[in-house]
XYZ file of C-alpha atoms in Angstrom:
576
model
C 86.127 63.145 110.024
C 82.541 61.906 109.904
C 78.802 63.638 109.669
C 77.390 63.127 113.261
C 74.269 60.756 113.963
C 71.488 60.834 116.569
C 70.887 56.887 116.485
C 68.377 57.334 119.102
C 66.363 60.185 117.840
C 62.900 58.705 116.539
C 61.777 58.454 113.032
C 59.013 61.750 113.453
C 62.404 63.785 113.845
C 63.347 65.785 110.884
C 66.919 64.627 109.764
C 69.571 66.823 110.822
C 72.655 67.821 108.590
C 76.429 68.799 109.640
C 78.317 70.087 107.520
C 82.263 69.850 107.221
C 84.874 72.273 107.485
C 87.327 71.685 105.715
C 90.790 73.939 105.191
C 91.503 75.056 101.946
C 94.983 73.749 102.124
C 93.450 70.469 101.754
C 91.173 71.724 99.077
C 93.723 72.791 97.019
C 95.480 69.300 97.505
C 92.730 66.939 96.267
C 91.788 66.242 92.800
C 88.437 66.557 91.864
C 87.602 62.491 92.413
C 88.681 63.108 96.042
C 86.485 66.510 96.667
C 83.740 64.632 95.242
C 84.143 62.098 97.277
C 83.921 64.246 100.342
C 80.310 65.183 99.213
C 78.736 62.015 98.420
C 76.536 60.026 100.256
C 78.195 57.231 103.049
C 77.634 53.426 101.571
C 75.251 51.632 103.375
C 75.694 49.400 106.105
C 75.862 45.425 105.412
C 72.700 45.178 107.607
C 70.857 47.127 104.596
C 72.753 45.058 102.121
C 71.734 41.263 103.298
C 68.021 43.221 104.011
C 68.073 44.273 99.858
C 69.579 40.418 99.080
C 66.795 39.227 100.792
C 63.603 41.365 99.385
C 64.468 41.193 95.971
C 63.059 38.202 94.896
C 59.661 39.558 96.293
C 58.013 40.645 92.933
C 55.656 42.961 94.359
C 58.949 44.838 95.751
C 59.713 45.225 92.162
C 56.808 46.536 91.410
C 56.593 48.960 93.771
C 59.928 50.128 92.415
C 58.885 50.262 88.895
C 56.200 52.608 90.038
C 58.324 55.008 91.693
C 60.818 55.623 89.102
C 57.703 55.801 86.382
C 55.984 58.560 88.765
C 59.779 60.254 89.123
C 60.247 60.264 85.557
C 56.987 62.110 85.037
C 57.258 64.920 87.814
C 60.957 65.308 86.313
C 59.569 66.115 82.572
C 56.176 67.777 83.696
C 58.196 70.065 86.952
C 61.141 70.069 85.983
C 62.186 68.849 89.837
C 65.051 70.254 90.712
C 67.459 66.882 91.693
C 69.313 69.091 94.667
C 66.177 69.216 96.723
C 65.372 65.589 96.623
C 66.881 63.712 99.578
C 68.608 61.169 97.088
C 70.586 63.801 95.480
C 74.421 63.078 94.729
C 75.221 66.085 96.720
C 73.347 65.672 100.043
C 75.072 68.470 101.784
C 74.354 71.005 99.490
C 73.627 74.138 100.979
C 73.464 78.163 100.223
C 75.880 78.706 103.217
C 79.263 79.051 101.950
C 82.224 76.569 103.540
C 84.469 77.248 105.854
C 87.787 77.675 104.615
C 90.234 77.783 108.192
C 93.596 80.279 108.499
C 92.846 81.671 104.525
C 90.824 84.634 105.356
C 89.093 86.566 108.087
C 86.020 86.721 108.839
C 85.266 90.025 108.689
C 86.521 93.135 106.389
C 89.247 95.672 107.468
C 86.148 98.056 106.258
C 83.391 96.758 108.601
C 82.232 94.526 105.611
C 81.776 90.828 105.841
C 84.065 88.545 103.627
C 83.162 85.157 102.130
C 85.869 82.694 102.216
C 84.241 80.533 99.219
C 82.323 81.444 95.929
C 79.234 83.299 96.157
C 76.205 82.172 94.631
C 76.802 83.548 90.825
C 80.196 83.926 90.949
C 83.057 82.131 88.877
C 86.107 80.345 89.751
C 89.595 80.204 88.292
C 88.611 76.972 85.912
C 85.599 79.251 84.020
C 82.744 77.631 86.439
C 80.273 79.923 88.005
C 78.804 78.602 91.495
C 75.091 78.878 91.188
C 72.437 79.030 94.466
C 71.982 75.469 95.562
C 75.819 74.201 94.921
C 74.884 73.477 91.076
C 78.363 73.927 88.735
C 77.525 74.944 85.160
C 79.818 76.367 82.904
C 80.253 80.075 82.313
C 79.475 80.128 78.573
C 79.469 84.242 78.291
C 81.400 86.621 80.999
C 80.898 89.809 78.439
C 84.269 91.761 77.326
C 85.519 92.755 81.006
C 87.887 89.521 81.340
C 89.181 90.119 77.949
C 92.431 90.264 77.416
C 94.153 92.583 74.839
C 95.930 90.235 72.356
C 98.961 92.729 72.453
C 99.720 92.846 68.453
C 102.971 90.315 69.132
C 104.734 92.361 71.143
C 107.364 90.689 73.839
C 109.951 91.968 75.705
C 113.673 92.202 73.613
C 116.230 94.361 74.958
C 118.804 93.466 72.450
C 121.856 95.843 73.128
C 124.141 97.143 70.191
C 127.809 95.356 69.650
C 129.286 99.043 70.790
C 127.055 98.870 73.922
C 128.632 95.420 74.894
C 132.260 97.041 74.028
C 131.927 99.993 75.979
C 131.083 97.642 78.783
C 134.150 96.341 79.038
C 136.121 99.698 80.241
C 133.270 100.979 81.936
C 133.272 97.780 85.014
C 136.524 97.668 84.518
C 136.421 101.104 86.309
C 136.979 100.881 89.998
C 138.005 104.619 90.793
C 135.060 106.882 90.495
C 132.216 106.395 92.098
C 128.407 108.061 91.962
C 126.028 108.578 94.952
C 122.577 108.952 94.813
C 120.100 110.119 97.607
C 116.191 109.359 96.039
C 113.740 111.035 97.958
C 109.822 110.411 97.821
C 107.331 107.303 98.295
C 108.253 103.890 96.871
C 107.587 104.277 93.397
C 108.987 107.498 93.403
C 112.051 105.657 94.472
C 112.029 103.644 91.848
C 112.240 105.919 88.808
C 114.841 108.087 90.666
C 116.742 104.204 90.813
C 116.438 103.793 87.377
C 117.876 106.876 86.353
C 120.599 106.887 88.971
C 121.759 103.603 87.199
C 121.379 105.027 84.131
C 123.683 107.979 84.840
C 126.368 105.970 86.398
C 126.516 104.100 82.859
C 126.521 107.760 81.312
C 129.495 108.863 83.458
C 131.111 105.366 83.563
C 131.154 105.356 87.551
C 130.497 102.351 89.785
C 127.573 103.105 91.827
C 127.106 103.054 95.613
C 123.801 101.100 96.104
C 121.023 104.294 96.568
C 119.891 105.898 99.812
C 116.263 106.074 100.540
C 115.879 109.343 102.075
C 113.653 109.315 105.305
C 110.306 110.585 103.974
C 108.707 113.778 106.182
C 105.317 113.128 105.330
C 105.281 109.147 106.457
C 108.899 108.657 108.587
C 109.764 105.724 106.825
C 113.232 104.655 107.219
C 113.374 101.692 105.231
C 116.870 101.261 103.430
C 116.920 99.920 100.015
C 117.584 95.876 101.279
C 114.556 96.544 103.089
C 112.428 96.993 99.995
C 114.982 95.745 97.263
C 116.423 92.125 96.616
C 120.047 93.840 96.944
C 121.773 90.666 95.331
C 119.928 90.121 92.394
C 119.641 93.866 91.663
C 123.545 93.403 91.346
C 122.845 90.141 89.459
C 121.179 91.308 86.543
C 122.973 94.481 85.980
C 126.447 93.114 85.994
C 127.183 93.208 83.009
C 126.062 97.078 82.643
C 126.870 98.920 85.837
C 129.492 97.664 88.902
C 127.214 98.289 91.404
C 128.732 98.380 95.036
C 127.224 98.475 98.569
C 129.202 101.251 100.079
C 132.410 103.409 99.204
C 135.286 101.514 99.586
C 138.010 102.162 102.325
C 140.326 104.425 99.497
C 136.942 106.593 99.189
C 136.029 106.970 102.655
C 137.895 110.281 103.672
C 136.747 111.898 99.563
C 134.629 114.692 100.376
C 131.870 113.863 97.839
C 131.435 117.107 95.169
C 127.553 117.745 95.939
C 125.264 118.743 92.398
C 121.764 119.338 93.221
C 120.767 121.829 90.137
C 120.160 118.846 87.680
C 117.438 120.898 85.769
C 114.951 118.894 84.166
C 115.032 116.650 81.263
C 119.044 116.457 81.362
C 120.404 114.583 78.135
C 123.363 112.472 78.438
C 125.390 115.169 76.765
C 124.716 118.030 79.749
C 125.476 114.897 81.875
C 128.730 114.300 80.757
C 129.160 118.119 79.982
C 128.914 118.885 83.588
C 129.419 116.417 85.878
C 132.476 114.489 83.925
C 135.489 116.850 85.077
C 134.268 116.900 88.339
C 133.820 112.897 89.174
C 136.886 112.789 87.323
C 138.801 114.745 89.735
C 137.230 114.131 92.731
C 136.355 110.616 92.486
C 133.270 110.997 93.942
C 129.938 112.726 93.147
C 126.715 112.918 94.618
C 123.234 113.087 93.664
C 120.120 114.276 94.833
C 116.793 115.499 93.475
C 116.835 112.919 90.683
C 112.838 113.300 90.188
C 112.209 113.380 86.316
C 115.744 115.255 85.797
C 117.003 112.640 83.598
C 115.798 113.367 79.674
C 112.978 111.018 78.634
C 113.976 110.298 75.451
C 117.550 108.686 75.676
C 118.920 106.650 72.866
C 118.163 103.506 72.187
C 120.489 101.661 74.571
C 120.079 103.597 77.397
C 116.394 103.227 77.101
C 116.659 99.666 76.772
C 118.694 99.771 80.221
C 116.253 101.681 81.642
C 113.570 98.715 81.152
C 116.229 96.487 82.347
C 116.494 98.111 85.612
C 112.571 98.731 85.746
C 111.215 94.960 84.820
C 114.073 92.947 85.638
C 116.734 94.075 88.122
C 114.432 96.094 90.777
C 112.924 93.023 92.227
C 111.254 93.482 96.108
C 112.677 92.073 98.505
C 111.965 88.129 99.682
C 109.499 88.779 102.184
C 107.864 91.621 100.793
C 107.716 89.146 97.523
C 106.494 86.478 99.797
C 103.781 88.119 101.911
C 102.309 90.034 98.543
C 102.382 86.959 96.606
C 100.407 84.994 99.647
C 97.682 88.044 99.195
C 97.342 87.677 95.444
C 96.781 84.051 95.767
C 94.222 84.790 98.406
C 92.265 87.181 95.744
C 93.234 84.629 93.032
C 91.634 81.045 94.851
C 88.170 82.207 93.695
C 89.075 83.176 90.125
C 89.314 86.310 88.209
C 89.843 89.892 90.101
C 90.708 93.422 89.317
C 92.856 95.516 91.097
C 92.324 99.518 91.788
C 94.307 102.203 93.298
C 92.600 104.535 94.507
C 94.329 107.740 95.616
C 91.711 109.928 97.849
C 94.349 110.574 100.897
C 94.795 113.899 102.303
C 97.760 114.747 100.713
C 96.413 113.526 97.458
C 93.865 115.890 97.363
C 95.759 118.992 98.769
C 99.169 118.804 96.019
C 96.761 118.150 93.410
C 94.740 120.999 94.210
C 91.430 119.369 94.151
C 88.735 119.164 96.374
C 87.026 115.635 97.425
C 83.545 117.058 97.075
C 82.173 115.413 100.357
C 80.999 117.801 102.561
C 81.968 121.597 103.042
C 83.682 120.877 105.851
C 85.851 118.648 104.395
C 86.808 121.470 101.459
C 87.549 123.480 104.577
C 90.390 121.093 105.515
C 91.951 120.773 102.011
C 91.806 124.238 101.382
C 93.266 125.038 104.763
C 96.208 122.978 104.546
C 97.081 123.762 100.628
C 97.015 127.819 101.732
C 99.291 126.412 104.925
C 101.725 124.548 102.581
C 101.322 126.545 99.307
C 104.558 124.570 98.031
C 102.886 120.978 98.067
C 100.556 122.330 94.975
C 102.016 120.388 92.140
C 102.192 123.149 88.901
C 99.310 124.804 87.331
C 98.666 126.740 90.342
C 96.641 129.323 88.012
C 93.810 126.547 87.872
C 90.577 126.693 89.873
C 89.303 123.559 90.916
C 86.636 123.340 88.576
C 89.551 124.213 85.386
C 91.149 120.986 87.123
C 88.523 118.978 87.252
C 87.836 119.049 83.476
C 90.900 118.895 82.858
C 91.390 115.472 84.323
C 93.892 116.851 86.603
C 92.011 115.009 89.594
C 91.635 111.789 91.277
C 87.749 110.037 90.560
C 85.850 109.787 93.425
C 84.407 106.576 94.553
C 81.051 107.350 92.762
C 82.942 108.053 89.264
C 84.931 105.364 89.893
C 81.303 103.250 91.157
C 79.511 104.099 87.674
C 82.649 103.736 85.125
C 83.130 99.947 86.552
C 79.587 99.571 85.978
C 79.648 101.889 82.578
C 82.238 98.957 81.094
C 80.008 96.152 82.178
C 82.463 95.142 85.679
C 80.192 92.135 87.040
C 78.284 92.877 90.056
C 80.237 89.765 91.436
C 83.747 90.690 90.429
C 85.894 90.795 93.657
C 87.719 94.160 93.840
C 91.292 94.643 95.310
C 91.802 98.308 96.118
C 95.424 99.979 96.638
C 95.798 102.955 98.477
C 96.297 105.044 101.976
C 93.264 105.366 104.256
C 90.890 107.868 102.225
C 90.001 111.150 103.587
C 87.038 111.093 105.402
C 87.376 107.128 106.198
C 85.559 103.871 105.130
C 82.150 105.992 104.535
C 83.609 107.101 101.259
C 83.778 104.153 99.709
C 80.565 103.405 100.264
C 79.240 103.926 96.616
C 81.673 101.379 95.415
C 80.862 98.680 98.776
C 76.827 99.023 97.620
C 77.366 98.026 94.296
C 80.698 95.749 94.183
C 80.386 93.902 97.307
C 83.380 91.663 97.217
C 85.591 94.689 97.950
C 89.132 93.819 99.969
C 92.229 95.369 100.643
C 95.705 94.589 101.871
C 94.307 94.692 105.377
C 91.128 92.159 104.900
C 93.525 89.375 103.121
C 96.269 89.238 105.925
C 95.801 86.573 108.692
C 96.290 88.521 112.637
C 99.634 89.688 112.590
C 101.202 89.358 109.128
C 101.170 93.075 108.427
C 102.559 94.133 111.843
C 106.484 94.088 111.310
C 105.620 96.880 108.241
C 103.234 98.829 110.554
C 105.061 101.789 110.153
C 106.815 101.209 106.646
C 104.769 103.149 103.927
C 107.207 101.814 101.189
C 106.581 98.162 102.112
C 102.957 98.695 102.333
C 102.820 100.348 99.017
C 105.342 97.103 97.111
C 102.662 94.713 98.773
C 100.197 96.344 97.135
C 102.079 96.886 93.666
C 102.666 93.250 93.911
C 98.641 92.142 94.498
C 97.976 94.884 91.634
C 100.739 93.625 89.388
C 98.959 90.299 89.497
C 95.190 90.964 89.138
C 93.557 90.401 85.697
C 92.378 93.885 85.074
C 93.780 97.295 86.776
C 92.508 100.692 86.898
C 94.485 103.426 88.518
C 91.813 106.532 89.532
C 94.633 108.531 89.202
C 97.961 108.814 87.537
C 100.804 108.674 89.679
C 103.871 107.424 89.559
C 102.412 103.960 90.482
C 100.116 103.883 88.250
C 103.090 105.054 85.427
C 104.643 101.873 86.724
C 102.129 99.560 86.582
C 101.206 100.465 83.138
C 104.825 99.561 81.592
C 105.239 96.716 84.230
C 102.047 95.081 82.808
C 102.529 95.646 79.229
C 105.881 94.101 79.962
C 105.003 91.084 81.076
C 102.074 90.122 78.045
C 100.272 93.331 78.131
C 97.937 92.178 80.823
C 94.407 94.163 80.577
C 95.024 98.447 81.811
C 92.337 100.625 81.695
C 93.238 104.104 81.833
C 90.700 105.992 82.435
C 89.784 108.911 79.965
C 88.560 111.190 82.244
C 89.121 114.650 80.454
C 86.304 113.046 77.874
C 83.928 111.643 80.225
C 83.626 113.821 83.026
C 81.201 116.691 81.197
C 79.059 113.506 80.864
C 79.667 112.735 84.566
C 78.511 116.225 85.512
C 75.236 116.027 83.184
C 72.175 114.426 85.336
C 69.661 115.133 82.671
C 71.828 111.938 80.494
C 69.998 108.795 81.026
C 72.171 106.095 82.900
C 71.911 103.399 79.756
C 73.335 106.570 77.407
C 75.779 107.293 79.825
C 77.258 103.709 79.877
C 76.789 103.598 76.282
C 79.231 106.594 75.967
C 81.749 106.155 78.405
C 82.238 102.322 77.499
C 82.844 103.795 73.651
C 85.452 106.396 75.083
C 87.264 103.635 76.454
C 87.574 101.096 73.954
C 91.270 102.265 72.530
C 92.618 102.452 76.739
C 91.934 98.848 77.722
C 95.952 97.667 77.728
C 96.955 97.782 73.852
C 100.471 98.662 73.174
C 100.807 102.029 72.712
C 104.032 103.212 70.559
C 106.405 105.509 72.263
C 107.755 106.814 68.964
C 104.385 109.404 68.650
C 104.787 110.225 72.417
C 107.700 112.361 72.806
C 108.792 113.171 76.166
C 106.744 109.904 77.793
C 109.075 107.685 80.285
C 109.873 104.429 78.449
C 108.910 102.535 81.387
C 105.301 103.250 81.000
C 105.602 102.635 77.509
C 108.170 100.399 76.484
C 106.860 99.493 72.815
C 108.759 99.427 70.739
C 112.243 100.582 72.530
C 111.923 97.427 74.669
C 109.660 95.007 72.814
C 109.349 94.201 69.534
C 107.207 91.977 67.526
C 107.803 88.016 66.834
C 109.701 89.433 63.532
C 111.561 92.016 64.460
C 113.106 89.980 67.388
C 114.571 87.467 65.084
C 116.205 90.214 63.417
C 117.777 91.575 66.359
C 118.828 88.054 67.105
C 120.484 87.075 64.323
C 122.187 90.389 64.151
C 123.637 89.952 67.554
C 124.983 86.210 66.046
C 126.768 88.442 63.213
C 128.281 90.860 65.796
C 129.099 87.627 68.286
């Protein structure tokens, strides 16, 4: 590959420059020597060489030389000449235009915006350098606090499991006769608590369980099973030694007409679970499930809460090409450094079950209102509420402008690229507009993917939503703009794995401030960055939140400090 001459244009033509393209696979491949070597100048041709061997001896060539670099050396200190523009500079290619990096991204957003493939003129990449206008790399010496990460007081994961937890083991796999099945209903992470629980209660009853059905979901018709979205084999793996987990009934179970239970009422302790539902597994062999949804108690002891993490962070793994693909996307978001993630939940459905309104237009009020009086049973609780009693009571998803002026509020760099999570919003790409103006670098699932990637999961809502809990999962920073249960899950998934930076959003506080125009925009910041500064991803203890699923917060039933770890260590070696 080689910059193209015109050896027969004449010397009153203004030099021309190509430029390379060059694929980022082979980026990523050099070391820095070699990519510098792509930018320097070409030597000079042995012509030019025996024509400098033969002129130096000519003093007044020297002294013509001596002149130059005197007169260089006094622009430099009196101009300050800027090196880059000089046609000997060390990086003659140098340009504002970005390169081309081939097959990484495309060209243009999945939102009508355009994409740059390489770092934008003042913003940083993953080794701390910002790019500057003109190519220049200088070190980023301050990035502010938004990067920070919380230092997460010691805590790591430790899911030590009492001597009589390891003994009832035993019997319990040993158990081949009974058997519990479990139909979870709902969107993927939906799916996933009702999974963790399901295990949970097999352990309670001591029954083998029959690998979940995913229940076709009416809103999206996804059919996915759970091999589609689960890594079947290691789910089975990694809870071995706590559940026997099997794929389907076997033959001896077939023709058992399964006793049906769906009046779990909520908040079930292990206790009702075995009061009610022991006799009848017992004598029937098999028992089924539905309706899981936040049945199961909360506050379980401390084994069974320790499973539950297990299942949570370490058995319910996504499948290998769901992995794959979401990993490829993260990387994508990753090449040029630091990004935060967002889910943004301003679909439809969102706004009708939570019975707000997404304060667009009236017309658009029309359509929520319409469909909530239409389907007065999607209205999740509080139905007594108007929608301005929601609102303040940060019962609602933030729009794109609250959403716009709290990133800017805690200091979010104008540059920071922005990976957003979430179903088409109602009302389409013109309501994201406030966050597009001001946080340009704005991408989802649907910008990273190369033609054709996402097209086998077209019409599977659960795989769409683990690709983007997987891009989310990885980002530096996430905020949800809503609760959910993916945001729930992304909260205890992040603290689980190092407490990576979570900003929840205290939006009962700050939205009377939102509401007040009279508040000058520097106060406002000033405000809402001080409401925030206990919800940026320290652990949070469980024990003085009653009722609050251990997988958001697994501190401390989960992780312990440094100290307390060795403890439960060495009493394990004393039970051993």
């Amino acid at each position: 590959m080689a910059l193209s001459k015109n050896s027969n244009s004449s010397s009153s033509n203004k030099k021309k420059v190509s430029y390379i393209s060059v694929p980022s696979q082979i980026i990523n491949s050099l070391s820095s020597s070699s990519l510098q070597s792509l930018l320097v100048s070409p030597k000079k041709s042995s012509r030019s060489i025996n024509r400098f061997s033969f002129s130096y001896r000519n003093p007044r060539i020297w002294f013509f030389t001596l002149f130059l670099v005197s007169l260089f050396g006094m622009l430099k200190l009196g101009f300050n000449v800027d090196p880059i523009s000089l046609p000997f500079s060390r990086y003659p290619c140098s340009t504002n235009h970005p390169l081309s990096f081939d097959g990484e991204q495309n060209a243009e957003s999945h939102l009508g915006l355009v994409q740059e493939s390489n770092l934008a003129p003042g913003s940083s990449n993953s080794n701390g350098i910002i790019q500057l206008d003109g190519g220049k790399n200088e070190t980023l010496l301050t990035e502010g606090d938004f990067w920070k990460q919380p230092d997460g007081l010691g805590f790591k994961p430790c899911l030590g499991f009492t001597s009589q937890y390891r003994r009832d083991s035993n019997s319990i796999l040993k158990n081949r006769w009974k058997y519990l099945l479990v139909v979870v209903s709902g969107g993927m992470n939906q799916q996933r608590n009702q999974i963790v629980d399901a295990v949970v209660i097999a352990r309670i009853l001591g029954a083998s369980l029959v690998v979940p059905v995913l229940q076709v979901n009416v809103i999206w018709g996804d059919e996915s099973e759970f091999a589609d979205i689960f890594d079947l084999e290691h789910f089975k793996d990694v809870l071995a030694d706590d559940v026997h987990i099997v794929s389907s009934l076997p033959s001896t179970h077939v023709m058992t007409r399964p006793v049906e239970e769906k009046r779990t009422p909520l908040h079930a302790s292990p206790q009702w679970i075995r009061a009610h539902y022991l006799k009848r597994i017992n004598r029937e062999r098999v028992l089924l499930l539905r309706g899981l949804d936040s049945r199961l108690s909360k506050d379980l002891p401390s084994d069974l809460q320790k499973l539950r993490c297990k299942v949570a962070f370490q058995a319910l793994r996504f499948s290998p090409r769901i992995l794959e693909l979401g990993n490829k996307l993260a990387s994508r978001m990753r090449n040029q450094g630091q990004y935060l993630s967002l889910h943004l939940r301003m679909e439809k459905d969102v706004w009708v079950r939570t019975g707000c309104l997404p304060g667009l237009t009236p017309e658009y009020d029309e359509i929520v209102n319409s469909e909530r009086e239409a389907h007065p049973e999607l209205l999740t609780g509080r139905s007594n509420m108007t929608y301005h009693e929601r609102k303040l009571a940060g019962l609602c998803p933030l729009t794109a402008l609250e959403v716009t002026r709290l990133l800017k509020a805690l200091e979010a760099p104008k540059n920071a690229r922005i990976y957003w999570a979430g179903g088409e919003p109602l009302g389409g790409k013109e309501v994201l507009e406030p966050l597009t103006k001001e946080f340009p670098q704005f991408y989802n699932k649907h910008d990273l993917a190369l033609p054709g990637e996402l097209e086998p999961f077209a019409k599977k809502a659960s795989v769409m939503a683990a690709i983007d809990y997987i891009v989310c999962e990885k980002s530096d920073v996430f905020i949800p703009s809503h609760g959910g249960n993916m945001g729930h899950a992304l909260q205890g998934q992040r603290a689980y794995a190092g407490h990576k930076k979570y900003i929840t959003p205290n939006k009962r506080q700050m939205l009377p401030y939102f509401m007040n125009s009279s508040l000058p925009e520097s106060d406002f910041n000033r405000i809402v960055k001080d409401l925030h500064r206990e919800s940026l991803g320290q652990p949070e203890l469980r024990m003085s939140k009653a009722g609050k699923d251990v997988t958001k917060h697994p501190v401390p039933e989960c992780m312990c400090s440094d100290r307390r770890q060795q403890q439960q260590q060495q009493q394990q070696q004393s039970d051993a």
